[in-house]
CSV table of C-alpha atoms (C1' of nucleotides) in Angstrom, one decimal:
chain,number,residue,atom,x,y,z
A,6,UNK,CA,166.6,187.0,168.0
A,7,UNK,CA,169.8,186.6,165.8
A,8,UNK,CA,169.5,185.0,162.2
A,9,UNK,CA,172.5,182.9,160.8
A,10,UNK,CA,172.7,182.8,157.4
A,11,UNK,CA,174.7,181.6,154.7
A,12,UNK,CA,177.7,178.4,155.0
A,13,UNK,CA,180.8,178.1,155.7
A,14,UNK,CA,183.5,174.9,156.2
A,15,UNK,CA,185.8,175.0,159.1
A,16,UNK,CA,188.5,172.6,160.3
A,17,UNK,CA,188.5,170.2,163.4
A,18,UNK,CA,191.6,170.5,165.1
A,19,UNK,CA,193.0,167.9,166.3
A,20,UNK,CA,192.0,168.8,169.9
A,21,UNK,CA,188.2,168.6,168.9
A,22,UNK,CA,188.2,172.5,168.5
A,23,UNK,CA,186.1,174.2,165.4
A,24,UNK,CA,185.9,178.6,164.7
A,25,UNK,CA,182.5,179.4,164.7
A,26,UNK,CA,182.2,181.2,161.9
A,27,UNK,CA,182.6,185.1,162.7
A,28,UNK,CA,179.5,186.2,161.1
A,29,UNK,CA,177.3,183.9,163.3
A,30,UNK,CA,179.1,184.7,166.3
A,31,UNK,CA,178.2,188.3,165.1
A,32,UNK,CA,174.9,187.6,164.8
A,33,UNK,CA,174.5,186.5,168.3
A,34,UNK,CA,172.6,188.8,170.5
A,35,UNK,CA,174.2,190.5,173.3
A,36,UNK,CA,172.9,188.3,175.8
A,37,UNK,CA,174.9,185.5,174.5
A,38,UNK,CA,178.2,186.5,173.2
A,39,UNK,CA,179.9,184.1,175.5
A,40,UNK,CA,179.0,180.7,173.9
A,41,UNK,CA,176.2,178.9,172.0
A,42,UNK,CA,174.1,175.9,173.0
A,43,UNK,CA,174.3,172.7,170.7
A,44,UNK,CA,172.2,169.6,170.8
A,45,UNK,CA,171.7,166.0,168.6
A,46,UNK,CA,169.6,167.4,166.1
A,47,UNK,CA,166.2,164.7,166.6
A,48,UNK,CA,165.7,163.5,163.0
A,49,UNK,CA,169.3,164.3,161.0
A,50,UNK,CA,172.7,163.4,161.5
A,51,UNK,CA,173.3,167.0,162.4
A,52,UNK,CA,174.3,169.1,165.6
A,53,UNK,CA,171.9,171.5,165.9
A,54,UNK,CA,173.0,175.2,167.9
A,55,UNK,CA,171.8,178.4,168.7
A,56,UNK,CA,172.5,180.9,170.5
A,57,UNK,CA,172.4,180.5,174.5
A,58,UNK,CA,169.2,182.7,174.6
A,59,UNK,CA,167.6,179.8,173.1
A,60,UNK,CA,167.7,177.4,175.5
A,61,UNK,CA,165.2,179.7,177.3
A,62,UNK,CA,163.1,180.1,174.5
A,63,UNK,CA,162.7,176.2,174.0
A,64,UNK,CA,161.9,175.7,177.7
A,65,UNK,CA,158.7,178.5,177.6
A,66,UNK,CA,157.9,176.9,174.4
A,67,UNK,CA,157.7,173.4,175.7
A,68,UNK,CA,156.0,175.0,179.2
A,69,UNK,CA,153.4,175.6,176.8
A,70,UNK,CA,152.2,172.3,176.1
A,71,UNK,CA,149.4,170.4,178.2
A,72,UNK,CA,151.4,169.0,181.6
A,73,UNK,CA,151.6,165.2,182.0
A,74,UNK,CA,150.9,164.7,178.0
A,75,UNK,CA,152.8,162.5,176.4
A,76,UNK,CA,153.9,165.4,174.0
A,77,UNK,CA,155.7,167.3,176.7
A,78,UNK,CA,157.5,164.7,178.2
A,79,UNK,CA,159.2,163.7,174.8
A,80,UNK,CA,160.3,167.0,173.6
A,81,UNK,CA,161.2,168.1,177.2
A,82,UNK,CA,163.8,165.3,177.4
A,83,UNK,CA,166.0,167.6,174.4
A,84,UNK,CA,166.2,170.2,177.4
A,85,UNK,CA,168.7,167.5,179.2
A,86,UNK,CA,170.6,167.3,175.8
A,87,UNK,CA,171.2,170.9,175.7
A,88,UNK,CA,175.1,171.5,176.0
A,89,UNK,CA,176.1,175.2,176.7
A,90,UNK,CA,179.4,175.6,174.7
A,91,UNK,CA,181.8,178.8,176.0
A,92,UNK,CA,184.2,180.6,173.2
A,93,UNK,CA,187.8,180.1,173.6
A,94,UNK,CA,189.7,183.7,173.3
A,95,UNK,CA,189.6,183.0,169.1
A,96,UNK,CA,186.0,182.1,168.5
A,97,UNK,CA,186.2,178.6,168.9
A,98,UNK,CA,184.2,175.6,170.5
A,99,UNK,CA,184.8,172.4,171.9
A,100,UNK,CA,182.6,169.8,170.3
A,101,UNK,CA,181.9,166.9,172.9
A,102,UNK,CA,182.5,163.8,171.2
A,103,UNK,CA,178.9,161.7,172.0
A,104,UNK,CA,177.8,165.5,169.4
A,105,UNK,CA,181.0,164.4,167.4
A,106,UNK,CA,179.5,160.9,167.1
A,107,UNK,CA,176.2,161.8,165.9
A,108,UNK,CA,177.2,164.0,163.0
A,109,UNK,CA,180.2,161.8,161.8
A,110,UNK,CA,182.4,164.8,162.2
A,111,UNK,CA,186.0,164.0,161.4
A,112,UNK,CA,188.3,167.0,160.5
A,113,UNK,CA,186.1,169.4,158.9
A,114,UNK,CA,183.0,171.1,160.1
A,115,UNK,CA,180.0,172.7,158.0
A,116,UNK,CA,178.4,175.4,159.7
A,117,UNK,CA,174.7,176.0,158.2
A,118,UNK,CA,172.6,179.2,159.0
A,119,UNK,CA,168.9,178.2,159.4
A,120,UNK,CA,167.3,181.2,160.6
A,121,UNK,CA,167.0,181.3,164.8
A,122,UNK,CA,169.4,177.9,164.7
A,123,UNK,CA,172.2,176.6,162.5
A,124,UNK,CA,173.5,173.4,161.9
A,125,UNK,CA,177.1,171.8,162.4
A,126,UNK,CA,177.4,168.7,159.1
A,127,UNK,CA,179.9,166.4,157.9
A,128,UNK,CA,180.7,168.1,154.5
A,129,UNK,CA,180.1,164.9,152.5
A,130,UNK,CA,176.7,164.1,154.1
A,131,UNK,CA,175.3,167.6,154.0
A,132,UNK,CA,175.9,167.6,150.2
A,133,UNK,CA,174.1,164.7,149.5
A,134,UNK,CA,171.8,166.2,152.7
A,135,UNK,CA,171.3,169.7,150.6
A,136,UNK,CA,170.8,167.9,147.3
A,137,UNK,CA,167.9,165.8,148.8
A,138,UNK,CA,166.4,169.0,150.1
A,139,UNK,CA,166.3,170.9,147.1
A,140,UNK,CA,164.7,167.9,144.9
A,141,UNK,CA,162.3,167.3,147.4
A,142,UNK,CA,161.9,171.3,147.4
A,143,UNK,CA,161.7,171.3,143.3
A,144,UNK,CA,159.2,168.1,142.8
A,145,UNK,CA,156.6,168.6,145.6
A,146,UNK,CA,156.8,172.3,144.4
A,147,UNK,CA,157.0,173.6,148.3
A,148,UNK,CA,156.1,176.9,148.7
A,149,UNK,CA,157.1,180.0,151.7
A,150,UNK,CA,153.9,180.5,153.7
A,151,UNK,CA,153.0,184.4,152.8
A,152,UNK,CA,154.2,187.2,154.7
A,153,UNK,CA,152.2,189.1,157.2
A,154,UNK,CA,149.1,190.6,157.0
A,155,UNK,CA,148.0,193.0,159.6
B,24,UNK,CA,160.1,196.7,148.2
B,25,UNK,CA,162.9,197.1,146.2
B,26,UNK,CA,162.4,197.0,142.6
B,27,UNK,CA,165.3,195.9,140.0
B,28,UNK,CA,164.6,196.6,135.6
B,29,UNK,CA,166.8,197.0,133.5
B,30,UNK,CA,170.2,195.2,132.3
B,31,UNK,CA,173.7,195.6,133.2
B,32,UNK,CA,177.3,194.2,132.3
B,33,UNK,CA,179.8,194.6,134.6
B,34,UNK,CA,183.4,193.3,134.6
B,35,UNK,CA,184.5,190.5,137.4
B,36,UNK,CA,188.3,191.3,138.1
B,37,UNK,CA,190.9,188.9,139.4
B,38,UNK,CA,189.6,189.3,142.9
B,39,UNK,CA,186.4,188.0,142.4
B,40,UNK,CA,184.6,191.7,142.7
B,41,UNK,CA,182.0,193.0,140.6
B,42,UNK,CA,180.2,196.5,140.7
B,43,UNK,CA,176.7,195.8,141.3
B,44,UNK,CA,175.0,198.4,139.0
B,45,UNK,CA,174.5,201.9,140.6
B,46,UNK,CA,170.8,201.7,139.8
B,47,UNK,CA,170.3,198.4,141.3
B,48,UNK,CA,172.2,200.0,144.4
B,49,UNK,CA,169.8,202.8,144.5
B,50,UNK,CA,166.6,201.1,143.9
B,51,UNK,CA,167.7,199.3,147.8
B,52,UNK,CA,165.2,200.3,150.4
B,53,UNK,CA,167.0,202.3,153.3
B,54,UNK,CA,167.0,199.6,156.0
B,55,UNK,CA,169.5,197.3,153.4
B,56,UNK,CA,171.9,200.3,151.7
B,57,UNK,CA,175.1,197.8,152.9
B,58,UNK,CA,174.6,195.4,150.6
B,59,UNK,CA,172.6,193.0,149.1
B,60,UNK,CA,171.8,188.6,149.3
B,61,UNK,CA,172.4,186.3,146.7
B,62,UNK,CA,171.6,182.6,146.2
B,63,UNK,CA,172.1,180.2,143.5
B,64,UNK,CA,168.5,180.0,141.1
B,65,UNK,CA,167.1,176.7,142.0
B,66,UNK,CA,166.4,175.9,138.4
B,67,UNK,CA,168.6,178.1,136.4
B,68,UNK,CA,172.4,178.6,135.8
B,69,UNK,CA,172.4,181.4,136.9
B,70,UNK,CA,172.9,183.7,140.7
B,71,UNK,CA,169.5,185.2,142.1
B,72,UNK,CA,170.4,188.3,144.4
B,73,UNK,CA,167.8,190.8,146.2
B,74,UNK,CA,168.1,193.3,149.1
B,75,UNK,CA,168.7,192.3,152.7
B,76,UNK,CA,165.8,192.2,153.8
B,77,UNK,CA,164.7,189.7,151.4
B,78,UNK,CA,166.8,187.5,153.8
B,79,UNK,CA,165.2,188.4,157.0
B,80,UNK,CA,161.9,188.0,155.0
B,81,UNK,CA,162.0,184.5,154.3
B,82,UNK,CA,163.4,183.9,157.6
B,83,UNK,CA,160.7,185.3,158.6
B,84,UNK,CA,158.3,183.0,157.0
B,85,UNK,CA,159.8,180.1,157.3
B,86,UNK,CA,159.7,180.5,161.0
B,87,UNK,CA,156.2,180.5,160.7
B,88,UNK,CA,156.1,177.1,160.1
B,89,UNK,CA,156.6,174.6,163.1
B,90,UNK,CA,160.1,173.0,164.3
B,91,UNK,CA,160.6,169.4,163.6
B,92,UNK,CA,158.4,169.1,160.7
B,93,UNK,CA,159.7,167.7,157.2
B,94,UNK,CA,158.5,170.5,155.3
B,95,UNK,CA,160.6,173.3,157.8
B,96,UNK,CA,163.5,171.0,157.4
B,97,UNK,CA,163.6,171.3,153.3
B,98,UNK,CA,162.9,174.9,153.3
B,99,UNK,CA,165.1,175.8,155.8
B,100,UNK,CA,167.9,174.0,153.6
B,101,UNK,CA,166.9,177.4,151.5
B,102,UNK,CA,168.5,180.0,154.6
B,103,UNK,CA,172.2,178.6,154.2
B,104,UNK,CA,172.2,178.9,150.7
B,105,UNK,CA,171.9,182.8,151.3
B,106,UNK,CA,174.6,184.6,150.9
B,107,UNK,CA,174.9,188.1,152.6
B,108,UNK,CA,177.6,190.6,150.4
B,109,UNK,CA,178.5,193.6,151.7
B,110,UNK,CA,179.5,196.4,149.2
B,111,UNK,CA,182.9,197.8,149.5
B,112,UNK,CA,183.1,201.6,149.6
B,113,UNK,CA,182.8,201.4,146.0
B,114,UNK,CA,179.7,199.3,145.9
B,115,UNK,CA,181.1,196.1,144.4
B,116,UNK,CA,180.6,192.9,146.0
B,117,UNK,CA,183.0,189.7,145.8
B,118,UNK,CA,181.3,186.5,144.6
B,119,UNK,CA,181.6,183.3,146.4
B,120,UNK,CA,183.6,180.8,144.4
B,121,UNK,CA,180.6,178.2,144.4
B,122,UNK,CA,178.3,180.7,143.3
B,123,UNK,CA,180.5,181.9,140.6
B,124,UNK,CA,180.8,178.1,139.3
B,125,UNK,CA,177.2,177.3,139.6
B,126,UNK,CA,176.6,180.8,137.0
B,127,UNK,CA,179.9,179.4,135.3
B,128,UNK,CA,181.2,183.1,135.5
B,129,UNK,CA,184.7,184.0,134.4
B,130,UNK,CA,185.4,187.7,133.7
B,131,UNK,CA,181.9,189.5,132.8
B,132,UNK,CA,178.7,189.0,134.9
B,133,UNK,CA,175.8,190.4,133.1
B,134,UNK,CA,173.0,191.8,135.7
B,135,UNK,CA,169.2,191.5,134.9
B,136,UNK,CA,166.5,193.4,137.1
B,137,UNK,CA,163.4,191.1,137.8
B,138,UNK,CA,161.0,193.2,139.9
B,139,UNK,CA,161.8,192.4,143.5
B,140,UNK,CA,164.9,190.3,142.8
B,141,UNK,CA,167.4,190.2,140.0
B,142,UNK,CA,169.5,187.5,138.2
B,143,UNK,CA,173.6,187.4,137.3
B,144,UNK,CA,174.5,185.8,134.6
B,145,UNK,CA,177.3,184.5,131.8
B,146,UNK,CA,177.1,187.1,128.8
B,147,UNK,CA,176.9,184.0,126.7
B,148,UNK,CA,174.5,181.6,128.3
B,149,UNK,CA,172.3,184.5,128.9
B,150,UNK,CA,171.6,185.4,125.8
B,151,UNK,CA,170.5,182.1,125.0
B,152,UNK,CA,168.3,182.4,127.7
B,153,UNK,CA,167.0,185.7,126.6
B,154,UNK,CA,166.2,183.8,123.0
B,155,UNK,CA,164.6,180.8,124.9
B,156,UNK,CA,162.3,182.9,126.6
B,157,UNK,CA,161.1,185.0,124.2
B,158,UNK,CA,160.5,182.3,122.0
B,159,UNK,CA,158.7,180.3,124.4
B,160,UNK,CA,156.1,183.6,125.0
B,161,UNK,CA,155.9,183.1,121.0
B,162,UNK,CA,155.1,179.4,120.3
B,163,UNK,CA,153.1,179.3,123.5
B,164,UNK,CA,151.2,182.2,123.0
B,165,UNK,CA,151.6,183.1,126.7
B,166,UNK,CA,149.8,186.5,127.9
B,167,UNK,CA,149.8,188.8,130.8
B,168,UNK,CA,147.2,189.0,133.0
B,169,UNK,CA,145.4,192.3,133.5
B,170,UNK,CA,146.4,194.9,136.3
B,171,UNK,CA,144.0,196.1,138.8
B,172,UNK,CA,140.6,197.8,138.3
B,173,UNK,CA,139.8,199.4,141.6
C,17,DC,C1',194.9,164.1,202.0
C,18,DC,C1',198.4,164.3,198.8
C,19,DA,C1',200.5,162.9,194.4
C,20,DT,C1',200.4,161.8,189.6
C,21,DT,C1',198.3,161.6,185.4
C,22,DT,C1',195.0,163.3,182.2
C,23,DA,C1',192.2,166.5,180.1
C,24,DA,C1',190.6,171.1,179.4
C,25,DT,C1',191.6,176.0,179.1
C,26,DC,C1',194.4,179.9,178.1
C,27,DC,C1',197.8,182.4,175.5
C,28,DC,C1',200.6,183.6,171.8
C,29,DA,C1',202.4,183.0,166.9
C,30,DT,C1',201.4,182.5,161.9
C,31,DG,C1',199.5,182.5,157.3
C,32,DC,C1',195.8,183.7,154.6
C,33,DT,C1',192.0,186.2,152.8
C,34,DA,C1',188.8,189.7,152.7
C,35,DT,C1',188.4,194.5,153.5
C,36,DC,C1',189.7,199.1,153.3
C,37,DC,C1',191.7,202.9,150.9
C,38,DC,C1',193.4,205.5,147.2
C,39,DA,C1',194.3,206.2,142.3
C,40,DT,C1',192.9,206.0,137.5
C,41,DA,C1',189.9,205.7,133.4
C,42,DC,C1',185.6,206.6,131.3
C,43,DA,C1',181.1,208.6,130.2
C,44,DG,C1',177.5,211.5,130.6
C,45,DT,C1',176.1,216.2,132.1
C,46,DC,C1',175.9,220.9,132.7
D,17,DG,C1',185.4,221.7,128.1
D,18,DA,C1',185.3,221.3,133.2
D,19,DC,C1',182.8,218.4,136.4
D,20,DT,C1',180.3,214.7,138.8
D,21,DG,C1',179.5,210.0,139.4
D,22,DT,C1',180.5,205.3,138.0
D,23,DA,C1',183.3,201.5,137.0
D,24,DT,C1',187.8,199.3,137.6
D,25,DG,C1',192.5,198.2,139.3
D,26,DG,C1',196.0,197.5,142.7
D,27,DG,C1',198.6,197.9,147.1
D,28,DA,C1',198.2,198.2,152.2
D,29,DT,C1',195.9,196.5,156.4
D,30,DA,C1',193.2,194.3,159.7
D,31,DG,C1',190.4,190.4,160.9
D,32,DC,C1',189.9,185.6,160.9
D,33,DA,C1',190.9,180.7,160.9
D,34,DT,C1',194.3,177.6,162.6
D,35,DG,C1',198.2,175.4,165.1
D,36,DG,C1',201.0,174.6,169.0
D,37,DG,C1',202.9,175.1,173.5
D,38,DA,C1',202.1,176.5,178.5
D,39,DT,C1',199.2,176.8,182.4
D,40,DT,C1',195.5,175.4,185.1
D,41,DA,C1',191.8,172.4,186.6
D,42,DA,C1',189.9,167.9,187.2
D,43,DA,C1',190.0,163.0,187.8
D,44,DT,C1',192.2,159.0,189.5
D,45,DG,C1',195.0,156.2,192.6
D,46,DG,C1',197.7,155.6,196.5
DNA sequence: CCATTTAATCCCATGCTATCCCATACAGTC
DNA sequence: GACTGTATGGGATAGCATGGGATTAAATGG
């Protein structure tokens, strides 16, 4: 599965259209070169995306849960959220505005790599958004969980 | 693993490039020979770089721990503060303009091995840091631990 | 069912920046 | 003292982000 990594700042134009930055769209895998997918990220003032392979990988992950729980039917309502996003000739997206709304977005776009997923921020929030994580990082002294072990 | 000693200082010229030290370049394990990641120290002034896979590593392990939880959320943050370099054909890298501020660089980066990782620094600011450590192994008393008996 | 307006998509032009490529200096090695 | 590899500098080039029209598709009203 691709891994984003790294951040970069990109400009809103003023017909709602944002680059993704070239080294995610790189790190797409083949089966998805066209587009991504992008959703209201659930607890942050975030659009959250991935690559269109994902979309498949959330549905088998939320088949996996117990039918008729409680459980399933709330995280099985982000797969209506789910907006596939097609590439322009240049590399670029068309943000819907009701995603535009949730993040705040005006005329600039922060692109985060989070692994499998990356996010889309407001500059000004995700700074303050980044600072918070990195205290909260430094005074509960969170740790990686340990690499393999076979 | 990759394994970094030693200390190196190398000059930053008006592009922003910087040789990473031939032996750091060789001490890269085969699968990440195109360059390396670097991040800014979370509690010193100073730029944290490993190999590649370092990144795909942590990615690794942070993916281990389950989506939507707070404690994925703040360690996630850590994935798009990674920054991927590629060497040029003459193994320098450029340094991002955040991360060269964070290290307060301005034309000489000094580079530190650390084991698996290793540090970039100011000429300046490290030696004090070099002085602050050793005396803190002094007026502590600190000690190693033994190695292995097997 | 057609006409008119609106919105979305495509296509090309531009400036910038990062990347590539070659050229030089310098040091250690044989 | 010639040679190899490393560090460093600078010009040329290609890729990327961005902006603006033109073209097409969709939505709305008659």
């Amino acid at each position: 599965m691709a891994v984003f990594l790294s951040t970069y700042v990109n400009k809103i134009d003023r017909k709602g259209r944002v680059s993704v930055p070239a080294a995610f769209r790189a790190a797409l895998t083949p089966v998805s070169t066209k587009g991504i997918v992008a959703y209201r990220a659930v607890k942050l003032a975030a659009i959250e995306g991935g690559g269109l392979d994902r979309a498949e990988d959330l549905s088998r992950r939320i088949d996996r849960l117990p039918e008729l729980s409680d459980e399933r039917d709330a995280l099985s309502a982000i797969l209506g959220e789910l907006r596939p996003l097609d590439f322009d000739g240049e590399g670029r997206i068309v943000l819907p505005t009701d995603l535009v709304r949730h993040a705040t977005l005006s005329d600039a776009a922060v692109f985060v790599g989070c692994g499998p997923t990356f996010q889309i921020w407001e500059p000004e929030r995700f700074r303050r958004h980044q600072e918070e994580m990195r205290a909260r990082i430094r005074e509960r002294g969170l740790t990686l969980p340990p690499g393999e072990t076979p």
